[in-house]
Amino acid sequence: MSEALLYSFRRCPYAMRARLALRYCGLAVRIIEVSLKAKPAEMLALSPKGTVPVLSVAGQVIDESLPIMQWALAQHDPDDWLLQGDPAVLALIAENDQVFKHHLNRYKYADRYPEHPMEHYRAEGEVFLQKLEGLLTQHEYLLAEHMSLADAALAPFVRQFAHVDREWFAATPYRRLQKWLQRFLESPLFIAVMAKP
Ligand SMILES: N[C@@H](CCC(=O)N[C@@H](CS)C(=O)NCC(=O)O)C(=O)O
């Protein structure tokens, strides 16, 4: 197989989750850090829509983060991140991507959405945090006793939400979620994918 390339942006949560899965599966991938203000022509030639991450491997281009993760796990999934195809994994990721992400954007950039105060958007996003806290009362990780695709796909977004106001997040009653996030942030996998190029 020719060298796999990932066009990435270090702080983008979608690119983060793609890097997590690619590193976890153990395939050698060259990461190309791009400037979102000046995207490389080679990346746009592969994927004109201009979002990161973009994976180019063996003549194939995958330009959405979740399919990149699924491609990686199809190559190698030593710790059963796919949870043997449990549909709860994709359902939780869909809720994250379609609902929680929407509230996260409004909370993070509340000044751009002056129809409501920041607390309003935060409370909307908090509904999902409550759901995750409930899941963590059942298992050590979101859907199992070990990390899965769901944890890797959601954690970069929960991290962003928590970091908008760290003191607020630390003061919430979501003790299990706080511990889950902390464990993720301190994991060798996350630290490795966040290393500066
Ligand atoms: N649905 C896409 C979303 C990717 C996305 O929106 N990435 C952002 C960065 S976090 C981006 O590239 N935005 C284009 C830009 O800012 O020009 C995926 O899952 O890969």
mmCIF file of C-alpha atoms and ligand atoms in Angstrom:
data_model
loop_
_atom_site.group_PDB
_atom_site.id
_atom_site.type_symbol
_atom_site.label_atom_id
_atom_site.label_comp_id
_atom_site.label_asym_id
_atom_site.label_seq_id
_atom_site.Cartn_x
_atom_site.Cartn_y
_atom_site.Cartn_z
ATOM 1 C CA MET A 1 0.000 0.000 0.000
ATOM 2 C CA SER A 2 1.367 3.491 -0.848
ATOM 3 C CA GLU A 3 1.945 5.929 1.991
ATOM 4 C CA ALA A 4 -1.264 7.130 3.616
ATOM 5 C CA LEU A 5 -1.631 10.896 3.999
ATOM 6 C CA LEU A 6 -3.915 12.739 6.377
ATOM 7 C CA TYR A 7 -4.584 16.429 5.872
ATOM 8 C CA SER A 8 -5.300 17.620 9.362
ATOM 9 C CA PHE A 9 -5.615 20.638 11.616
ATOM 10 C CA ARG A 10 -4.293 20.008 15.099
ATOM 11 C CA ARG A 11 -7.098 21.701 17.053
ATOM 12 C CA CYS A 12 -10.030 20.563 14.885
ATOM 13 C CA PRO A 13 -12.127 18.016 16.812
ATOM 14 C CA TYR A 14 -13.011 16.147 13.615
ATOM 15 C CA ALA A 15 -9.353 15.868 12.661
ATOM 16 C CA MET A 16 -8.528 14.832 16.232
ATOM 17 C CA ARG A 17 -10.877 11.897 16.131
ATOM 18 C CA ALA A 18 -9.557 10.777 12.767
ATOM 19 C CA ARG A 19 -6.001 10.922 14.131
ATOM 20 C CA LEU A 20 -7.073 8.967 17.229
ATOM 21 C CA ALA A 21 -8.489 6.091 15.174
ATOM 22 C CA LEU A 22 -5.603 6.060 12.699
ATOM 23 C CA ARG A 23 -3.039 5.941 15.470
ATOM 24 C CA TYR A 24 -5.000 3.323 17.404
ATOM 25 C CA CYS A 25 -5.149 1.022 14.369
ATOM 26 C CA GLY A 26 -1.383 1.242 14.061
ATOM 27 C CA LEU A 27 -1.033 2.108 10.379
ATOM 28 C CA ALA A 28 1.697 4.501 9.362
ATOM 29 C CA VAL A 29 0.105 7.745 8.213
ATOM 30 C CA ARG A 30 1.882 10.962 7.308
ATOM 31 C CA ILE A 31 0.049 13.857 8.948
ATOM 32 C CA ILE A 32 0.043 17.104 6.992
ATOM 33 C CA GLU A 33 -0.873 20.052 9.191
ATOM 34 C CA VAL A 34 -2.758 22.586 7.099
ATOM 35 C CA SER A 35 -3.673 26.193 7.615
ATOM 36 C CA LEU A 36 -7.445 26.533 7.301
ATOM 37 C CA LYS A 37 -6.847 30.005 5.867
ATOM 38 C CA ALA A 38 -4.530 28.699 3.143
ATOM 39 C CA LYS A 39 -5.452 25.126 2.339
ATOM 40 C CA PRO A 40 -2.952 23.305 0.153
ATOM 41 C CA ALA A 41 -3.894 22.917 -3.500
ATOM 42 C CA GLU A 42 -3.085 19.186 -3.282
ATOM 43 C CA MET A 43 -5.711 18.765 -0.560
ATOM 44 C CA LEU A 44 -8.330 20.748 -2.496
ATOM 45 C CA ALA A 45 -7.578 18.687 -5.596
ATOM 46 C CA LEU A 46 -8.439 15.554 -3.609
ATOM 47 C CA SER A 47 -11.428 17.069 -1.815
ATOM 48 C CA PRO A 48 -12.770 20.372 -3.163
ATOM 49 C CA LYS A 49 -15.158 20.860 -0.209
ATOM 50 C CA GLY A 50 -12.160 22.050 1.770
ATOM 51 C CA THR A 51 -12.726 20.570 5.219
ATOM 52 C CA VAL A 52 -10.253 18.608 7.295
ATOM 53 C CA PRO A 53 -9.642 15.778 7.885
ATOM 54 C CA VAL A 54 -8.949 14.285 4.457
ATOM 55 C CA LEU A 55 -7.368 10.842 4.170
ATOM 56 C CA SER A 56 -5.697 9.744 0.974
ATOM 57 C CA VAL A 57 -4.757 6.087 0.939
ATOM 58 C CA ALA A 58 -4.169 3.550 -1.823
ATOM 59 C CA GLY A 59 -5.879 5.700 -4.443
ATOM 60 C CA GLN A 60 -8.906 6.276 -2.227
ATOM 61 C CA VAL A 61 -9.934 9.633 -0.724
ATOM 62 C CA ILE A 62 -12.044 9.799 2.438
ATOM 63 C CA ASP A 63 -12.978 13.327 3.435
ATOM 64 C CA GLU A 64 -15.291 12.855 6.423
ATOM 65 C CA SER A 65 -13.999 12.089 9.901
ATOM 66 C CA LEU A 66 -16.335 9.239 10.825
ATOM 67 C CA PRO A 67 -15.714 7.233 7.613
ATOM 68 C CA ILE A 68 -11.972 7.786 8.183
ATOM 69 C CA MET A 69 -12.347 6.279 11.666
ATOM 70 C CA GLN A 70 -14.370 3.384 10.287
ATOM 71 C CA TRP A 71 -11.799 2.788 7.568
ATOM 72 C CA ALA A 72 -9.041 2.690 10.204
ATOM 73 C CA LEU A 73 -10.943 0.223 12.376
ATOM 74 C CA ALA A 74 -11.670 -1.980 9.382
ATOM 75 C CA GLN A 75 -7.883 -2.317 8.972
ATOM 76 C CA HIS A 76 -7.218 -3.212 12.587
ATOM 77 C CA ASP A 77 -9.320 -2.989 15.716
ATOM 78 C CA PRO A 78 -7.336 -4.762 18.434
ATOM 79 C CA ASP A 79 -9.505 -3.666 21.395
ATOM 80 C CA ASP A 80 -12.934 -3.932 19.699
ATOM 81 C CA TRP A 81 -13.655 -0.220 19.381
ATOM 82 C CA LEU A 82 -16.483 -1.207 17.029
ATOM 83 C CA LEU A 83 -18.195 -3.107 19.856
ATOM 84 C CA GLN A 84 -19.018 -5.772 17.282
ATOM 85 C CA GLY A 85 -21.193 -3.376 15.336
ATOM 86 C CA ASP A 86 -23.438 -2.349 18.234
ATOM 87 C CA PRO A 87 -25.818 0.238 16.664
ATOM 88 C CA ALA A 88 -25.668 2.319 19.862
ATOM 89 C CA VAL A 89 -22.211 3.499 18.782
ATOM 90 C CA LEU A 90 -23.356 5.218 15.584
ATOM 91 C CA ALA A 91 -26.546 6.493 17.234
ATOM 92 C CA LEU A 92 -24.553 8.271 19.945
ATOM 93 C CA ILE A 93 -22.120 9.721 17.416
ATOM 94 C CA ALA A 94 -25.043 10.968 15.304
ATOM 95 C CA GLU A 95 -26.508 12.745 18.341
ATOM 96 C CA ASN A 96 -23.140 14.308 19.047
ATOM 97 C CA ASP A 97 -22.598 15.460 15.474
ATOM 98 C CA GLN A 98 -26.129 16.611 14.726
ATOM 99 C CA VAL A 99 -27.366 17.989 18.044
ATOM 100 C CA PHE A 100 -24.585 18.537 20.595
ATOM 101 C CA LYS A 101 -22.213 20.118 18.052
ATOM 102 C CA HIS A 102 -24.896 22.663 17.171
ATOM 103 C CA HIS A 103 -25.261 23.732 20.819
ATOM 104 C CA LEU A 104 -21.491 23.650 21.335
ATOM 105 C CA ASN A 105 -20.971 26.135 18.485
ATOM 106 C CA ARG A 106 -23.552 28.513 19.906
ATOM 107 C CA TYR A 107 -22.151 28.229 23.434
ATOM 108 C CA LYS A 108 -18.556 28.705 22.258
ATOM 109 C CA TYR A 109 -19.381 31.622 19.970
ATOM 110 C CA ALA A 110 -22.353 33.025 21.932
ATOM 111 C CA ASP A 111 -21.444 36.595 20.924
ATOM 112 C CA ARG A 112 -22.290 35.656 17.318
ATOM 113 C CA TYR A 113 -25.775 34.499 18.385
ATOM 114 C CA PRO A 114 -27.093 37.437 20.419
ATOM 115 C CA GLU A 115 -30.718 36.173 20.387
ATOM 116 C CA HIS A 116 -29.948 34.386 23.668
ATOM 117 C CA PRO A 117 -27.400 34.709 26.453
ATOM 118 C CA MET A 118 -24.519 32.230 26.599
ATOM 119 C CA GLU A 119 -26.151 30.367 29.502
ATOM 120 C CA HIS A 120 -29.069 29.455 27.265
ATOM 121 C CA TYR A 121 -26.818 27.689 24.731
ATOM 122 C CA ARG A 122 -24.840 26.070 27.518
ATOM 123 C CA ALA A 123 -28.009 24.667 29.080
ATOM 124 C CA GLU A 124 -29.025 23.236 25.696
ATOM 125 C CA GLY A 125 -25.676 21.480 25.384
ATOM 126 C CA GLU A 126 -25.830 20.313 28.977
ATOM 127 C CA VAL A 127 -28.690 17.967 28.128
ATOM 128 C CA PHE A 128 -26.186 15.827 26.232
ATOM 129 C CA LEU A 129 -23.672 15.993 29.088
ATOM 130 C CA GLN A 130 -26.413 14.650 31.380
ATOM 131 C CA LYS A 131 -27.034 11.811 28.970
ATOM 132 C CA LEU A 132 -23.319 10.940 28.911
ATOM 133 C CA GLU A 133 -23.159 11.076 32.712
ATOM 134 C CA GLY A 134 -26.061 8.601 32.781
ATOM 135 C CA LEU A 135 -24.247 6.252 30.378
ATOM 136 C CA LEU A 136 -21.163 6.403 32.581
ATOM 137 C CA THR A 137 -23.172 5.172 35.547
ATOM 138 C CA GLN A 138 -23.644 1.936 33.587
ATOM 139 C CA HIS A 139 -20.105 1.429 32.275
ATOM 140 C CA GLU A 140 -16.581 2.678 32.795
ATOM 141 C CA TYR A 141 -16.647 4.174 29.261
ATOM 142 C CA LEU A 142 -19.644 5.461 27.322
ATOM 143 C CA LEU A 143 -20.886 2.140 25.971
ATOM 144 C CA ALA A 144 -18.601 -0.532 27.416
ATOM 145 C CA GLU A 145 -16.000 -1.286 30.052
ATOM 146 C CA HIS A 146 -13.318 -0.237 27.582
ATOM 147 C CA MET A 147 -12.842 2.613 25.149
ATOM 148 C CA SER A 148 -14.806 2.406 21.907
ATOM 149 C CA LEU A 149 -15.322 4.357 18.722
ATOM 150 C CA ALA A 150 -17.998 6.355 20.567
ATOM 151 C CA ASP A 151 -15.548 7.614 23.212
ATOM 152 C CA ALA A 152 -12.958 8.566 20.603
ATOM 153 C CA ALA A 153 -15.528 10.276 18.365
ATOM 154 C CA LEU A 154 -17.153 12.310 21.162
ATOM 155 C CA ALA A 155 -14.306 13.199 23.497
ATOM 156 C CA PRO A 156 -12.804 15.995 21.332
ATOM 157 C CA PHE A 157 -16.199 17.737 21.342
ATOM 158 C CA VAL A 158 -16.844 17.264 25.069
ATOM 159 C CA ARG A 159 -13.322 18.647 25.615
ATOM 160 C CA GLN A 160 -14.215 21.784 23.651
ATOM 161 C CA PHE A 161 -17.429 22.227 25.595
ATOM 162 C CA ALA A 162 -15.627 21.767 28.942
ATOM 163 C CA HIS A 163 -12.896 24.216 27.947
ATOM 164 C CA VAL A 164 -15.214 27.100 27.123
ATOM 165 C CA ASP A 165 -15.437 27.657 30.899
ATOM 166 C CA ARG A 166 -13.322 25.151 32.796
ATOM 167 C CA GLU A 167 -14.449 26.404 36.208
ATOM 168 C CA TRP A 168 -18.071 25.949 35.292
ATOM 169 C CA PHE A 169 -17.423 22.399 34.042
ATOM 170 C CA ALA A 170 -15.442 21.508 37.174
ATOM 171 C CA ALA A 171 -18.332 22.723 39.331
ATOM 172 C CA THR A 172 -21.001 20.652 37.537
ATOM 173 C CA PRO A 173 -22.310 17.501 39.206
ATOM 174 C CA TYR A 174 -21.087 15.396 36.250
ATOM 175 C CA ARG A 175 -18.387 13.630 38.231
ATOM 176 C CA ARG A 176 -18.167 10.574 36.032
ATOM 177 C CA LEU A 177 -17.976 12.664 32.878
ATOM 178 C CA GLN A 178 -15.241 14.838 34.399
ATOM 179 C CA LYS A 179 -13.244 11.715 35.259
ATOM 180 C CA TRP A 180 -13.848 10.214 31.812
ATOM 181 C CA LEU A 181 -12.649 13.413 30.107
ATOM 182 C CA GLN A 182 -9.612 13.689 32.362
ATOM 183 C CA ARG A 183 -8.649 10.103 31.666
ATOM 184 C CA PHE A 184 -8.963 10.754 27.936
ATOM 185 C CA LEU A 185 -6.884 13.943 28.102
ATOM 186 C CA GLU A 186 -4.142 12.104 30.005
ATOM 187 C CA SER A 187 -4.176 9.016 27.767
ATOM 188 C CA PRO A 188 -1.015 8.269 25.776
ATOM 189 C CA LEU A 189 -3.189 8.034 22.639
ATOM 190 C CA PHE A 190 -4.606 11.557 22.964
ATOM 191 C CA ILE A 191 -1.256 13.015 24.009
ATOM 192 C CA ALA A 192 0.362 11.411 20.959
ATOM 193 C CA VAL A 193 -2.173 12.763 18.463
ATOM 194 C CA MET A 194 -1.876 16.260 19.949
ATOM 195 C CA ALA A 195 1.913 16.392 19.753
ATOM 196 C CA LYS A 196 3.031 19.456 17.835
ATOM 197 C CA PRO A 197 4.500 18.574 14.456
HETATM 198 N N1 LIG B 1 -18.304 16.647 8.629
HETATM 199 C C1 LIG B 1 -16.886 16.945 8.559
HETATM 200 C C2 LIG B 1 -16.630 18.247 9.306
HETATM 201 C C3 LIG B 1 -15.176 18.682 9.261
HETATM 202 C C4 LIG B 1 -15.018 20.153 9.595
HETATM 203 O O1 LIG B 1 -16.001 20.918 9.639
HETATM 204 N N2 LIG B 1 -13.777 20.579 9.795
HETATM 205 C C5 LIG B 1 -13.533 22.003 9.976
HETATM 206 C C6 LIG B 1 -12.409 22.291 10.963
HETATM 207 S S1 LIG B 1 -12.815 21.793 12.613
HETATM 208 C C7 LIG B 1 -13.080 22.589 8.648
HETATM 209 O O2 LIG B 1 -12.276 22.004 7.956
HETATM 210 N N3 LIG B 1 -13.643 23.741 8.284
HETATM 211 C C8 LIG B 1 -13.276 24.383 7.058
HETATM 212 C C9 LIG B 1 -12.765 25.756 7.265
HETATM 213 O O3 LIG B 1 -12.690 26.207 8.414
HETATM 214 O O4 LIG B 1 -12.392 26.379 6.256
HETATM 215 C C10 LIG B 1 -16.099 15.762 9.132
HETATM 216 O O5 LIG B 1 -16.668 15.010 9.957
HETATM 217 O O6 LIG B 1 -14.951 15.547 8.739
#
